[in-house]
Amino acid sequence: MTPPLGDIAHIGHAQLFTPDLDASVAFFTDYLGLTVNGQDGDTVYLRTFDDYEHHSLVLTARERPGLGRLALRTSSEEALHRRIKANEEAGGTGKWAEDEPGLGKLYVTTDPDGHEHALYWESEHYRAPDEFRPALKNQPQAKPNRGVGVRRLDHVNFLAADVLANAEFQQNVLGARPTEQIQLDSGKIAARWLTYTNKSYDVVHTSDRTGSAGRLHHIAFATDTREDILRAADLAIDSGVFIETGPHKHAIQQTFFLYVYEPGGNRIELCNPLTRLVLAPDWPLITWTEAEREKGQAWGLKTIESFHTHGTPPVA
């Protein structure tokens, strides 16, 4: 049985590995409009302007691109220990770490595919220096005057060798609710979207056609409007950012989106999920069939294959 919604408050931040740290930092600051908020050797901490915490994204220099840690803030200290207990009762193991600025202790574990998840409660609220001080006191930081100006880290799409096992980890261990899924004619679950909150989704597990474990499909940043997605596409062609597909609209979850690649080789989605929220406590799991999925996205655009990741983007 899925635990009650509420122990995970939201996605705190994601860590990406990049073989070209300087170019990746430039992409996220100049093109997306994030702000650097500290560096520790080969690791750089960046934040979106509407994040109340120290950082939204961690970039770490590595030989190959990919996803490092996904950090999730719990709704209380008691909620943190409930999720730890659920993990241990499910046979999972974890360790404590205290290695990120602005945060207290993190409980680090992995999903069945090997993706690292860190759960934490203690977090310092960001206090903007004078050069980033907002005019409105209910906004953590002034809106950037460069790039797209994304508001927040919205979701993470994992590639998985076994979608169902990983989705059930999200449900049974972390307390997420499934909202939509793809089921093939064979009965296999090819993708499942889940939420920790009233957003329609926070994490996705998508079948990796290579059969590999622990890889990344993409991370996504939310914009204020659909128009920001169109502007992002214009900025991309002006600044040499590779556009993989879009702007377009997903059929599943109805998100208006653009897929680009950052210089390190990670796929990044810019998304505007409109105001679609899951408010029904008894929301039914919506299942899309193989035939329905073959129709493509909402307006017929071909769906990007899930194996096209962890490498340099194709030549335009």
PDB file of C-alpha atoms in Angstrom:
ATOM      1  CA  MET A   1       0.000   0.000   0.000  1.00  0.00           C
ATOM      2  CA  THR A   2       1.311   3.437  -0.908  1.00  0.00           C
ATOM      3  CA  PRO A   3       2.065   5.559   2.210  1.00  0.00           C
ATOM      4  CA  PRO A   4       0.156   8.830   2.706  1.00  0.00           C
ATOM      5  CA  LEU A   5       1.337  11.722   0.555  1.00  0.00           C
ATOM      6  CA  GLY A   6       3.429  14.286   2.353  1.00  0.00           C
ATOM      7  CA  ASP A   7       6.675  12.837   3.786  1.00  0.00           C
ATOM      8  CA  ILE A   8       8.679  14.186   0.821  1.00  0.00           C
ATOM      9  CA  ALA A   9       8.119  17.931   0.593  1.00  0.00           C
ATOM     10  CA  HIS A  10       9.821  18.500  -2.774  1.00  0.00           C
ATOM     11  CA  ILE A  11      12.866  17.840  -4.918  1.00  0.00           C
ATOM     12  CA  GLY A  12      15.729  19.730  -3.332  1.00  0.00           C
ATOM     13  CA  HIS A  13      18.357  19.508  -6.045  1.00  0.00           C
ATOM     14  CA  ALA A  14      20.022  17.244  -8.584  1.00  0.00           C
ATOM     15  CA  GLN A  15      23.672  16.545  -9.257  1.00  0.00           C
ATOM     16  CA  LEU A  16      24.996  16.224 -12.796  1.00  0.00           C
ATOM     17  CA  PHE A  17      28.374  14.899 -13.862  1.00  0.00           C
ATOM     18  CA  THR A  18      30.079  16.689 -16.748  1.00  0.00           C
ATOM     19  CA  PRO A  19      33.367  16.165 -18.610  1.00  0.00           C
ATOM     20  CA  ASP A  20      33.524  19.914 -19.351  1.00  0.00           C
ATOM     21  CA  LEU A  21      32.808  21.725 -16.094  1.00  0.00           C
ATOM     22  CA  ASP A  22      33.529  25.266 -17.321  1.00  0.00           C
ATOM     23  CA  ALA A  23      31.313  24.913 -20.408  1.00  0.00           C
ATOM     24  CA  SER A  24      28.499  23.348 -18.376  1.00  0.00           C
ATOM     25  CA  VAL A  25      28.639  26.150 -15.808  1.00  0.00           C
ATOM     26  CA  ALA A  26      28.484  28.707 -18.634  1.00  0.00           C
ATOM     27  CA  PHE A  27      25.433  26.944 -20.121  1.00  0.00           C
ATOM     28  CA  PHE A  28      23.500  26.960 -16.848  1.00  0.00           C
ATOM     29  CA  THR A  29      24.408  30.545 -15.971  1.00  0.00           C
ATOM     30  CA  ASP A  30      24.409  32.312 -19.357  1.00  0.00           C
ATOM     31  CA  TYR A  31      21.674  30.328 -21.127  1.00  0.00           C
ATOM     32  CA  LEU A  32      19.369  29.158 -18.318  1.00  0.00           C
ATOM     33  CA  GLY A  33      20.059  32.084 -15.966  1.00  0.00           C
ATOM     34  CA  LEU A  34      21.140  30.196 -12.837  1.00  0.00           C
ATOM     35  CA  THR A  35      23.490  31.793 -10.313  1.00  0.00           C
ATOM     36  CA  VAL A  36      26.686  30.236  -8.958  1.00  0.00           C
ATOM     37  CA  ASN A  37      26.470  29.958  -5.169  1.00  0.00           C
ATOM     38  CA  GLY A  38      29.761  28.351  -4.253  1.00  0.00           C
ATOM     39  CA  GLN A  39      32.439  25.976  -5.458  1.00  0.00           C
ATOM     40  CA  ASP A  40      34.396  23.187  -3.791  1.00  0.00           C
ATOM     41  CA  GLY A  41      37.182  21.937  -6.041  1.00  0.00           C
ATOM     42  CA  ASP A  42      35.616  20.254  -9.066  1.00  0.00           C
ATOM     43  CA  THR A  43      32.062  20.789  -7.772  1.00  0.00           C
ATOM     44  CA  VAL A  44      30.023  23.937  -8.448  1.00  0.00           C
ATOM     45  CA  TYR A  45      26.723  24.812  -6.725  1.00  0.00           C
ATOM     46  CA  LEU A  46      24.102  26.759  -8.684  1.00  0.00           C
ATOM     47  CA  ARG A  47      20.624  28.026  -7.892  1.00  0.00           C
ATOM     48  CA  THR A  48      17.470  29.089  -9.686  1.00  0.00           C
ATOM     49  CA  PHE A  49      16.148  32.470  -8.644  1.00  0.00           C
ATOM     50  CA  ASP A  50      13.000  31.170  -6.917  1.00  0.00           C
ATOM     51  CA  ASP A  51      14.671  28.439  -4.874  1.00  0.00           C
ATOM     52  CA  TYR A  52      14.583  29.121  -1.139  1.00  0.00           C
ATOM     53  CA  GLU A  53      17.502  26.733  -0.500  1.00  0.00           C
ATOM     54  CA  HIS A  54      21.250  27.099  -1.031  1.00  0.00           C
ATOM     55  CA  HIS A  55      21.370  25.351  -4.412  1.00  0.00           C
ATOM     56  CA  SER A  56      19.161  23.749  -7.048  1.00  0.00           C
ATOM     57  CA  LEU A  57      21.874  22.049  -9.089  1.00  0.00           C
ATOM     58  CA  VAL A  58      25.289  20.563  -8.385  1.00  0.00           C
ATOM     59  CA  LEU A  59      27.778  20.191 -11.244  1.00  0.00           C
ATOM     60  CA  THR A  60      30.703  17.850 -10.673  1.00  0.00           C
ATOM     61  CA  ALA A  61      33.569  17.191 -13.081  1.00  0.00           C
ATOM     62  CA  ARG A  62      33.664  13.552 -14.198  1.00  0.00           C
ATOM     63  CA  GLU A  63      34.902  11.720 -17.266  1.00  0.00           C
ATOM     64  CA  ARG A  64      31.356  10.991 -18.477  1.00  0.00           C
ATOM     65  CA  PRO A  65      28.028  12.834 -18.126  1.00  0.00           C
ATOM     66  CA  GLY A  66      25.165  11.479 -16.062  1.00  0.00           C
ATOM     67  CA  LEU A  67      23.191  11.847 -12.881  1.00  0.00           C
ATOM     68  CA  GLY A  68      24.789  11.810  -9.469  1.00  0.00           C
ATOM     69  CA  ARG A  69      22.636  12.433  -6.423  1.00  0.00           C
ATOM     70  CA  LEU A  70      18.961  13.382  -6.360  1.00  0.00           C
ATOM     71  CA  ALA A  71      18.279  15.151  -3.064  1.00  0.00           C
ATOM     72  CA  LEU A  72      14.781  15.241  -1.563  1.00  0.00           C
ATOM     73  CA  ARG A  73      13.731  17.381   1.378  1.00  0.00           C
ATOM     74  CA  THR A  74      11.287  15.765   3.778  1.00  0.00           C
ATOM     75  CA  SER A  75       8.363  17.583   5.362  1.00  0.00           C
ATOM     76  CA  SER A  76       9.758  17.155   8.890  1.00  0.00           C
ATOM     77  CA  GLU A  77      12.449  15.358  10.865  1.00  0.00           C
ATOM     78  CA  GLU A  78       9.849  12.738  11.781  1.00  0.00           C
ATOM     79  CA  ALA A  79       9.039  12.245   8.107  1.00  0.00           C
ATOM     80  CA  LEU A  80      12.742  11.714   7.379  1.00  0.00           C
ATOM     81  CA  HIS A  81      12.913   8.898   9.903  1.00  0.00           C
ATOM     82  CA  ARG A  82       9.683   7.353   8.605  1.00  0.00           C
ATOM     83  CA  ARG A  83      11.199   7.132   5.125  1.00  0.00           C
ATOM     84  CA  ILE A  84      14.434   5.690   6.534  1.00  0.00           C
ATOM     85  CA  LYS A  85      12.420   3.044   8.378  1.00  0.00           C
ATOM     86  CA  ALA A  86      10.448   2.254   5.209  1.00  0.00           C
ATOM     87  CA  ASN A  87      13.695   1.846   3.283  1.00  0.00           C
ATOM     88  CA  GLU A  88      15.144  -0.508   5.893  1.00  0.00           C
ATOM     89  CA  GLU A  89      11.934  -2.539   6.103  1.00  0.00           C
ATOM     90  CA  ALA A  90      12.063  -2.955   2.325  1.00  0.00           C
ATOM     91  CA  GLY A  91      15.578  -4.370   2.623  1.00  0.00           C
ATOM     92  CA  GLY A  92      17.386  -1.206   1.585  1.00  0.00           C
ATOM     93  CA  THR A  93      20.537   0.183   3.126  1.00  0.00           C
ATOM     94  CA  GLY A  94      21.750   3.716   3.603  1.00  0.00           C
ATOM     95  CA  LYS A  95      24.518   5.872   5.002  1.00  0.00           C
ATOM     96  CA  TRP A  96      24.717   9.341   6.504  1.00  0.00           C
ATOM     97  CA  ALA A  97      26.606  12.158   4.803  1.00  0.00           C
ATOM     98  CA  GLU A  98      27.133  15.828   5.635  1.00  0.00           C
ATOM     99  CA  ASP A  99      28.928  17.079   2.566  1.00  0.00           C
ATOM    100  CA  GLU A 100      26.814  19.853   1.002  1.00  0.00           C
ATOM    101  CA  PRO A 101      26.712  23.555   1.928  1.00  0.00           C
ATOM    102  CA  GLY A 102      23.465  24.865   3.379  1.00  0.00           C
ATOM    103  CA  LEU A 103      22.227  21.407   4.384  1.00  0.00           C
ATOM    104  CA  GLY A 104      22.433  19.236   7.459  1.00  0.00           C
ATOM    105  CA  LYS A 105      22.843  15.470   7.447  1.00  0.00           C
ATOM    106  CA  LEU A 106      21.666  13.558   4.385  1.00  0.00           C
ATOM    107  CA  TYR A 107      20.555   9.931   4.430  1.00  0.00           C
ATOM    108  CA  VAL A 108      21.881   8.441   1.187  1.00  0.00           C
ATOM    109  CA  THR A 109      20.417   5.317  -0.393  1.00  0.00           C
ATOM    110  CA  THR A 110      19.824   3.953  -3.897  1.00  0.00           C
ATOM    111  CA  ASP A 111      16.858   2.772  -5.923  1.00  0.00           C
ATOM    112  CA  PRO A 112      16.943  -0.738  -7.484  1.00  0.00           C
ATOM    113  CA  ASP A 113      18.667   0.684 -10.565  1.00  0.00           C
ATOM    114  CA  GLY A 114      21.468   2.250  -8.541  1.00  0.00           C
ATOM    115  CA  HIS A 115      20.375   5.901  -8.764  1.00  0.00           C
ATOM    116  CA  GLU A 116      21.510   7.662  -5.605  1.00  0.00           C
ATOM    117  CA  HIS A 117      18.807   9.386  -3.521  1.00  0.00           C
ATOM    118  CA  ALA A 118      19.555  11.604  -0.532  1.00  0.00           C
ATOM    119  CA  LEU A 119      16.887  12.475   2.032  1.00  0.00           C
ATOM    120  CA  TYR A 120      17.285  15.402   4.414  1.00  0.00           C
ATOM    121  CA  TRP A 121      15.345  17.755   6.665  1.00  0.00           C
ATOM    122  CA  GLU A 122      17.774  20.437   7.901  1.00  0.00           C
ATOM    123  CA  SER A 123      18.198  23.259   5.393  1.00  0.00           C
ATOM    124  CA  GLU A 124      19.251  26.898   5.587  1.00  0.00           C
ATOM    125  CA  HIS A 125      17.072  29.426   3.771  1.00  0.00           C
ATOM    126  CA  TYR A 126      18.969  31.438   1.173  1.00  0.00           C
ATOM    127  CA  ARG A 127      19.729  35.070   1.988  1.00  0.00           C
ATOM    128  CA  ALA A 128      20.498  37.047  -1.154  1.00  0.00           C
ATOM    129  CA  PRO A 129      23.515  39.383  -1.169  1.00  0.00           C
ATOM    130  CA  ASP A 130      22.902  42.986  -2.134  1.00  0.00           C
ATOM    131  CA  GLU A 131      23.546  42.427  -5.859  1.00  0.00           C
ATOM    132  CA  PHE A 132      20.824  39.739  -5.982  1.00  0.00           C
ATOM    133  CA  ARG A 133      18.373  41.250  -3.520  1.00  0.00           C
ATOM    134  CA  PRO A 134      14.789  41.163  -4.876  1.00  0.00           C
ATOM    135  CA  ALA A 135      12.359  44.063  -4.829  1.00  0.00           C
ATOM    136  CA  LEU A 136       9.642  41.753  -3.485  1.00  0.00           C
ATOM    137  CA  LYS A 137      10.391  40.338  -0.040  1.00  0.00           C
ATOM    138  CA  ASN A 138       8.516  37.066  -0.765  1.00  0.00           C
ATOM    139  CA  GLN A 139      10.974  36.148  -3.541  1.00  0.00           C
ATOM    140  CA  PRO A 140      14.353  34.665  -2.520  1.00  0.00           C
ATOM    141  CA  GLN A 141      16.393  36.331  -5.263  1.00  0.00           C
ATOM    142  CA  ALA A 142      15.955  38.949  -7.966  1.00  0.00           C
ATOM    143  CA  LYS A 143      14.895  37.532 -11.307  1.00  0.00           C
ATOM    144  CA  PRO A 144      17.978  37.224 -13.551  1.00  0.00           C
ATOM    145  CA  ASN A 145      18.434  39.649 -16.433  1.00  0.00           C
ATOM    146  CA  ARG A 146      20.134  37.053 -18.629  1.00  0.00           C
ATOM    147  CA  GLY A 147      19.175  33.832 -20.372  1.00  0.00           C
ATOM    148  CA  VAL A 148      15.883  32.015 -19.991  1.00  0.00           C
ATOM    149  CA  GLY A 149      15.527  32.747 -16.282  1.00  0.00           C
ATOM    150  CA  VAL A 150      14.119  29.371 -15.205  1.00  0.00           C
ATOM    151  CA  ARG A 151      12.194  29.416 -11.952  1.00  0.00           C
ATOM    152  CA  ARG A 152      12.910  26.001 -10.392  1.00  0.00           C
ATOM    153  CA  LEU A 153      14.162  22.480 -10.882  1.00  0.00           C
ATOM    154  CA  ASP A 154      10.938  20.746 -11.886  1.00  0.00           C
ATOM    155  CA  HIS A 155      11.519  17.002 -12.296  1.00  0.00           C
ATOM    156  CA  VAL A 156      13.967  14.212 -13.040  1.00  0.00           C
ATOM    157  CA  ASN A 157      13.449  11.461 -15.626  1.00  0.00           C
ATOM    158  CA  PHE A 158      15.513   8.360 -14.827  1.00  0.00           C
ATOM    159  CA  LEU A 159      16.317   5.650 -17.341  1.00  0.00           C
ATOM    160  CA  ALA A 160      15.699   2.247 -15.768  1.00  0.00           C
ATOM    161  CA  ALA A 161      16.428  -1.378 -16.527  1.00  0.00           C
ATOM    162  CA  ASP A 162      13.241  -2.261 -14.619  1.00  0.00           C
ATOM    163  CA  VAL A 163      10.673   0.553 -14.535  1.00  0.00           C
ATOM    164  CA  LEU A 164       8.217  -1.186 -12.228  1.00  0.00           C
ATOM    165  CA  ALA A 165      10.798  -2.055  -9.564  1.00  0.00           C
ATOM    166  CA  ASN A 166      12.061   1.525  -9.479  1.00  0.00           C
ATOM    167  CA  ALA A 167       8.567   3.023  -9.495  1.00  0.00           C
ATOM    168  CA  GLU A 168       7.589   0.784  -6.595  1.00  0.00           C
ATOM    169  CA  PHE A 169      10.652   2.029  -4.703  1.00  0.00           C
ATOM    170  CA  GLN A 170       9.333   5.563  -5.182  1.00  0.00           C
ATOM    171  CA  GLN A 171       5.875   4.518  -4.020  1.00  0.00           C
ATOM    172  CA  ASN A 172       6.624   2.148  -1.147  1.00  0.00           C
ATOM    173  CA  VAL A 173       9.831   3.638   0.228  1.00  0.00           C
ATOM    174  CA  LEU A 174       9.506   7.357  -0.551  1.00  0.00           C
ATOM    175  CA  GLY A 175       5.713   7.665  -0.539  1.00  0.00           C
ATOM    176  CA  ALA A 176       5.214   8.941  -4.084  1.00  0.00           C
ATOM    177  CA  ARG A 177       1.897   8.557  -5.926  1.00  0.00           C
ATOM    178  CA  PRO A 178       1.798   7.285  -9.509  1.00  0.00           C
ATOM    179  CA  THR A 179      -0.206   9.509 -11.844  1.00  0.00           C
ATOM    180  CA  GLU A 180       0.355   8.207 -15.403  1.00  0.00           C
ATOM    181  CA  GLN A 181       2.128   5.294 -17.069  1.00  0.00           C
ATOM    182  CA  ILE A 182       2.805   3.534 -20.373  1.00  0.00           C
ATOM    183  CA  GLN A 183       1.952  -0.174 -20.581  1.00  0.00           C
ATOM    184  CA  LEU A 184       3.118  -2.182 -23.585  1.00  0.00           C
ATOM    185  CA  ASP A 185       1.012  -4.879 -25.241  1.00  0.00           C
ATOM    186  CA  SER A 186       3.146  -7.470 -23.426  1.00  0.00           C
ATOM    187  CA  GLY A 187       1.977  -6.054 -20.100  1.00  0.00           C
ATOM    188  CA  LYS A 188       5.372  -4.534 -19.313  1.00  0.00           C
ATOM    189  CA  ILE A 189       5.376  -1.054 -17.766  1.00  0.00           C
ATOM    190  CA  ALA A 190       7.584   1.059 -20.040  1.00  0.00           C
ATOM    191  CA  ALA A 191       7.347   4.323 -18.079  1.00  0.00           C
ATOM    192  CA  ARG A 192       5.677   5.664 -14.967  1.00  0.00           C
ATOM    193  CA  TRP A 193       5.235   9.257 -13.734  1.00  0.00           C
ATOM    194  CA  LEU A 194       5.037   9.862  -9.971  1.00  0.00           C
ATOM    195  CA  THR A 195       4.519  12.785  -7.623  1.00  0.00           C
ATOM    196  CA  TYR A 196       5.514  13.558  -4.041  1.00  0.00           C
ATOM    197  CA  THR A 197       3.318  16.648  -3.959  1.00  0.00           C
ATOM    198  CA  ASN A 198       0.279  18.142  -5.691  1.00  0.00           C
ATOM    199  CA  LYS A 199       2.288  18.638  -8.875  1.00  0.00           C
ATOM    200  CA  SER A 200       1.278  16.116 -11.517  1.00  0.00           C
ATOM    201  CA  TYR A 201       4.781  14.619 -11.453  1.00  0.00           C
ATOM    202  CA  ASP A 202       8.176  15.043  -9.796  1.00  0.00           C
ATOM    203  CA  VAL A 203      10.017  11.940 -11.019  1.00  0.00           C
ATOM    204  CA  VAL A 204       9.704   9.619 -14.010  1.00  0.00           C
ATOM    205  CA  HIS A 205      11.162   6.179 -14.672  1.00  0.00           C
ATOM    206  CA  THR A 206      11.519   5.311 -18.357  1.00  0.00           C
ATOM    207  CA  SER A 207      12.652   1.992 -19.779  1.00  0.00           C
ATOM    208  CA  ASP A 208      16.256   2.073 -21.013  1.00  0.00           C
ATOM    209  CA  ARG A 209      16.258   0.319 -24.380  1.00  0.00           C
ATOM    210  CA  THR A 210      19.920  -0.616 -23.929  1.00  0.00           C
ATOM    211  CA  GLY A 211      19.048  -2.629 -20.819  1.00  0.00           C
ATOM    212  CA  SER A 212      21.536  -0.569 -18.798  1.00  0.00           C
ATOM    213  CA  ALA A 213      20.976   0.470 -15.192  1.00  0.00           C
ATOM    214  CA  GLY A 214      21.535   3.785 -13.437  1.00  0.00           C
ATOM    215  CA  ARG A 215      21.421   6.155 -16.423  1.00  0.00           C
ATOM    216  CA  LEU A 216      19.651   9.477 -16.934  1.00  0.00           C
ATOM    217  CA  HIS A 217      17.090  10.541 -19.505  1.00  0.00           C
ATOM    218  CA  HIS A 218      16.906  14.222 -18.487  1.00  0.00           C
ATOM    219  CA  ILE A 219      16.420  16.788 -15.759  1.00  0.00           C
ATOM    220  CA  ALA A 220      13.876  19.573 -16.272  1.00  0.00           C
ATOM    221  CA  PHE A 221      13.593  23.217 -15.263  1.00  0.00           C
ATOM    222  CA  ALA A 222      10.264  25.056 -15.121  1.00  0.00           C
ATOM    223  CA  THR A 223       9.564  28.391 -16.766  1.00  0.00           C
ATOM    224  CA  ASP A 224       6.867  30.930 -15.962  1.00  0.00           C
ATOM    225  CA  THR A 225       5.067  30.725 -19.298  1.00  0.00           C
ATOM    226  CA  ARG A 226       4.876  28.900 -22.615  1.00  0.00           C
ATOM    227  CA  GLU A 227       6.308  32.003 -24.226  1.00  0.00           C
ATOM    228  CA  ASP A 228       9.500  31.449 -22.218  1.00  0.00           C
ATOM    229  CA  ILE A 229       9.893  28.072 -23.949  1.00  0.00           C
ATOM    230  CA  LEU A 230       9.653  29.744 -27.361  1.00  0.00           C
ATOM    231  CA  ARG A 231      12.146  32.394 -26.256  1.00  0.00           C
ATOM    232  CA  ALA A 232      14.459  29.628 -25.020  1.00  0.00           C
ATOM    233  CA  ALA A 233      14.417  28.080 -28.488  1.00  0.00           C
ATOM    234  CA  ASP A 234      15.366  31.427 -30.049  1.00  0.00           C
ATOM    235  CA  LEU A 235      18.144  31.918 -27.516  1.00  0.00           C
ATOM    236  CA  ALA A 236      19.397  28.396 -28.220  1.00  0.00           C
ATOM    237  CA  ILE A 237      19.863  28.946 -31.954  1.00  0.00           C
ATOM    238  CA  ASP A 238      21.474  32.330 -31.314  1.00  0.00           C
ATOM    239  CA  SER A 239      23.947  30.918 -28.775  1.00  0.00           C
ATOM    240  CA  GLY A 240      24.743  27.555 -30.362  1.00  0.00           C
ATOM    241  CA  VAL A 241      22.817  25.371 -27.885  1.00  0.00           C
ATOM    242  CA  PHE A 242      21.769  22.110 -29.542  1.00  0.00           C
ATOM    243  CA  ILE A 243      17.984  21.615 -29.761  1.00  0.00           C
ATOM    244  CA  GLU A 244      17.014  17.962 -29.844  1.00  0.00           C
ATOM    245  CA  THR A 245      13.250  18.429 -30.227  1.00  0.00           C
ATOM    246  CA  GLY A 246      10.470  20.914 -29.637  1.00  0.00           C
ATOM    247  CA  PRO A 247       9.073  23.335 -28.758  1.00  0.00           C
ATOM    248  CA  HIS A 248       6.070  21.041 -28.494  1.00  0.00           C
ATOM    249  CA  LYS A 249       3.519  19.580 -26.095  1.00  0.00           C
ATOM    250  CA  HIS A 250       3.677  16.189 -24.402  1.00  0.00           C
ATOM    251  CA  ALA A 251       0.538  14.081 -24.594  1.00  0.00           C
ATOM    252  CA  ILE A 252       1.344  12.504 -21.227  1.00  0.00           C
ATOM    253  CA  GLN A 253       1.063  15.176 -18.498  1.00  0.00           C
ATOM    254  CA  GLN A 254       0.398  17.854 -21.186  1.00  0.00           C
ATOM    255  CA  THR A 255       3.681  19.679 -20.532  1.00  0.00           C
ATOM    256  CA  PHE A 256       4.842  22.259 -23.077  1.00  0.00           C
ATOM    257  CA  PHE A 257       8.538  21.520 -23.569  1.00  0.00           C
ATOM    258  CA  LEU A 258      11.883  21.928 -25.299  1.00  0.00           C
ATOM    259  CA  TYR A 259      14.740  19.390 -25.169  1.00  0.00           C
ATOM    260  CA  VAL A 260      18.293  20.735 -25.423  1.00  0.00           C
ATOM    261  CA  TYR A 261      21.743  19.395 -24.562  1.00  0.00           C
ATOM    262  CA  GLU A 262      24.212  21.106 -22.259  1.00  0.00           C
ATOM    263  CA  PRO A 263      27.892  20.966 -23.337  1.00  0.00           C
ATOM    264  CA  GLY A 264      28.761  18.111 -20.976  1.00  0.00           C
ATOM    265  CA  GLY A 265      26.347  15.797 -22.798  1.00  0.00           C
ATOM    266  CA  ASN A 266      23.329  15.790 -20.467  1.00  0.00           C
ATOM    267  CA  ARG A 267      19.831  16.273 -21.904  1.00  0.00           C
ATOM    268  CA  ILE A 268      17.989  19.209 -20.324  1.00  0.00           C
ATOM    269  CA  GLU A 269      14.268  19.858 -20.638  1.00  0.00           C
ATOM    270  CA  LEU A 270      12.722  23.294 -20.361  1.00  0.00           C
ATOM    271  CA  CYS A 271       9.116  22.821 -19.388  1.00  0.00           C
ATOM    272  CA  ASN A 272       5.983  24.749 -18.666  1.00  0.00           C
ATOM    273  CA  PRO A 273       3.544  22.418 -16.919  1.00  0.00           C
ATOM    274  CA  LEU A 274       0.884  25.147 -16.893  1.00  0.00           C
ATOM    275  CA  THR A 275      -1.149  24.979 -13.685  1.00  0.00           C
ATOM    276  CA  ARG A 276      -1.903  21.262 -13.886  1.00  0.00           C
ATOM    277  CA  LEU A 277      -2.124  19.917 -10.353  1.00  0.00           C
ATOM    278  CA  VAL A 278      -3.266  16.612  -8.884  1.00  0.00           C
ATOM    279  CA  LEU A 279      -5.789  17.754  -6.294  1.00  0.00           C
ATOM    280  CA  ALA A 280      -7.930  14.608  -6.126  1.00  0.00           C
ATOM    281  CA  PRO A 281      -6.886  12.409  -3.185  1.00  0.00           C
ATOM    282  CA  ASP A 282      -8.191   9.403  -5.142  1.00  0.00           C
ATOM    283  CA  TRP A 283      -6.538  10.295  -8.463  1.00  0.00           C
ATOM    284  CA  PRO A 284      -6.717   7.249 -10.762  1.00  0.00           C
ATOM    285  CA  LEU A 285      -3.541   5.966 -12.427  1.00  0.00           C
ATOM    286  CA  ILE A 286      -3.912   6.843 -16.121  1.00  0.00           C
ATOM    287  CA  THR A 287      -2.524   4.160 -18.434  1.00  0.00           C
ATOM    288  CA  TRP A 288      -1.445   4.850 -22.017  1.00  0.00           C
ATOM    289  CA  THR A 289      -1.314   1.879 -24.375  1.00  0.00           C
ATOM    290  CA  GLU A 290       1.412   1.045 -26.846  1.00  0.00           C
ATOM    291  CA  ALA A 291      -0.843   2.077 -29.741  1.00  0.00           C
ATOM    292  CA  GLU A 292      -1.671   5.394 -28.092  1.00  0.00           C
ATOM    293  CA  ARG A 293       2.004   6.082 -27.452  1.00  0.00           C
ATOM    294  CA  GLU A 294       2.904   5.348 -31.073  1.00  0.00           C
ATOM    295  CA  LYS A 295       0.803   8.355 -32.077  1.00  0.00           C
ATOM    296  CA  GLY A 296       3.594  10.515 -30.670  1.00  0.00           C
ATOM    297  CA  GLN A 297       3.237  13.701 -28.674  1.00  0.00           C
ATOM    298  CA  ALA A 298       0.097  15.791 -28.302  1.00  0.00           C
ATOM    299  CA  TRP A 299       0.303  17.234 -31.820  1.00  0.00           C
ATOM    300  CA  GLY A 300       1.903  14.235 -33.487  1.00  0.00           C
ATOM    301  CA  LEU A 301       5.624  14.934 -33.034  1.00  0.00           C
ATOM    302  CA  LYS A 302       7.658  11.725 -32.885  1.00  0.00           C
ATOM    303  CA  THR A 303       8.709  10.726 -29.365  1.00  0.00           C
ATOM    304  CA  ILE A 304      12.440  10.807 -28.578  1.00  0.00           C
ATOM    305  CA  GLU A 305      13.851   7.304 -28.058  1.00  0.00           C
ATOM    306  CA  SER A 306      14.978   6.694 -24.487  1.00  0.00           C
ATOM    307  CA  PHE A 307      18.365   5.228 -25.416  1.00  0.00           C
ATOM    308  CA  HIS A 308      19.580   8.492 -26.933  1.00  0.00           C
ATOM    309  CA  THR A 309      21.477   9.811 -23.931  1.00  0.00           C
ATOM    310  CA  HIS A 310      24.834   9.824 -22.136  1.00  0.00           C
ATOM    311  CA  GLY A 311      26.792  10.950 -25.121  1.00  0.00           C
ATOM    312  CA  THR A 312      27.499  13.926 -27.242  1.00  0.00           C
ATOM    313  CA  PRO A 313      24.415  15.339 -28.963  1.00  0.00           C
ATOM    314  CA  PRO A 314      23.941  14.440 -32.615  1.00  0.00           C
ATOM    315  CA  VAL A 315      25.212  16.849 -35.218  1.00  0.00           C
ATOM    316  CA  ALA A 316      22.495  19.222 -36.387  1.00  0.00           C
TER     317      ALA A 316
END
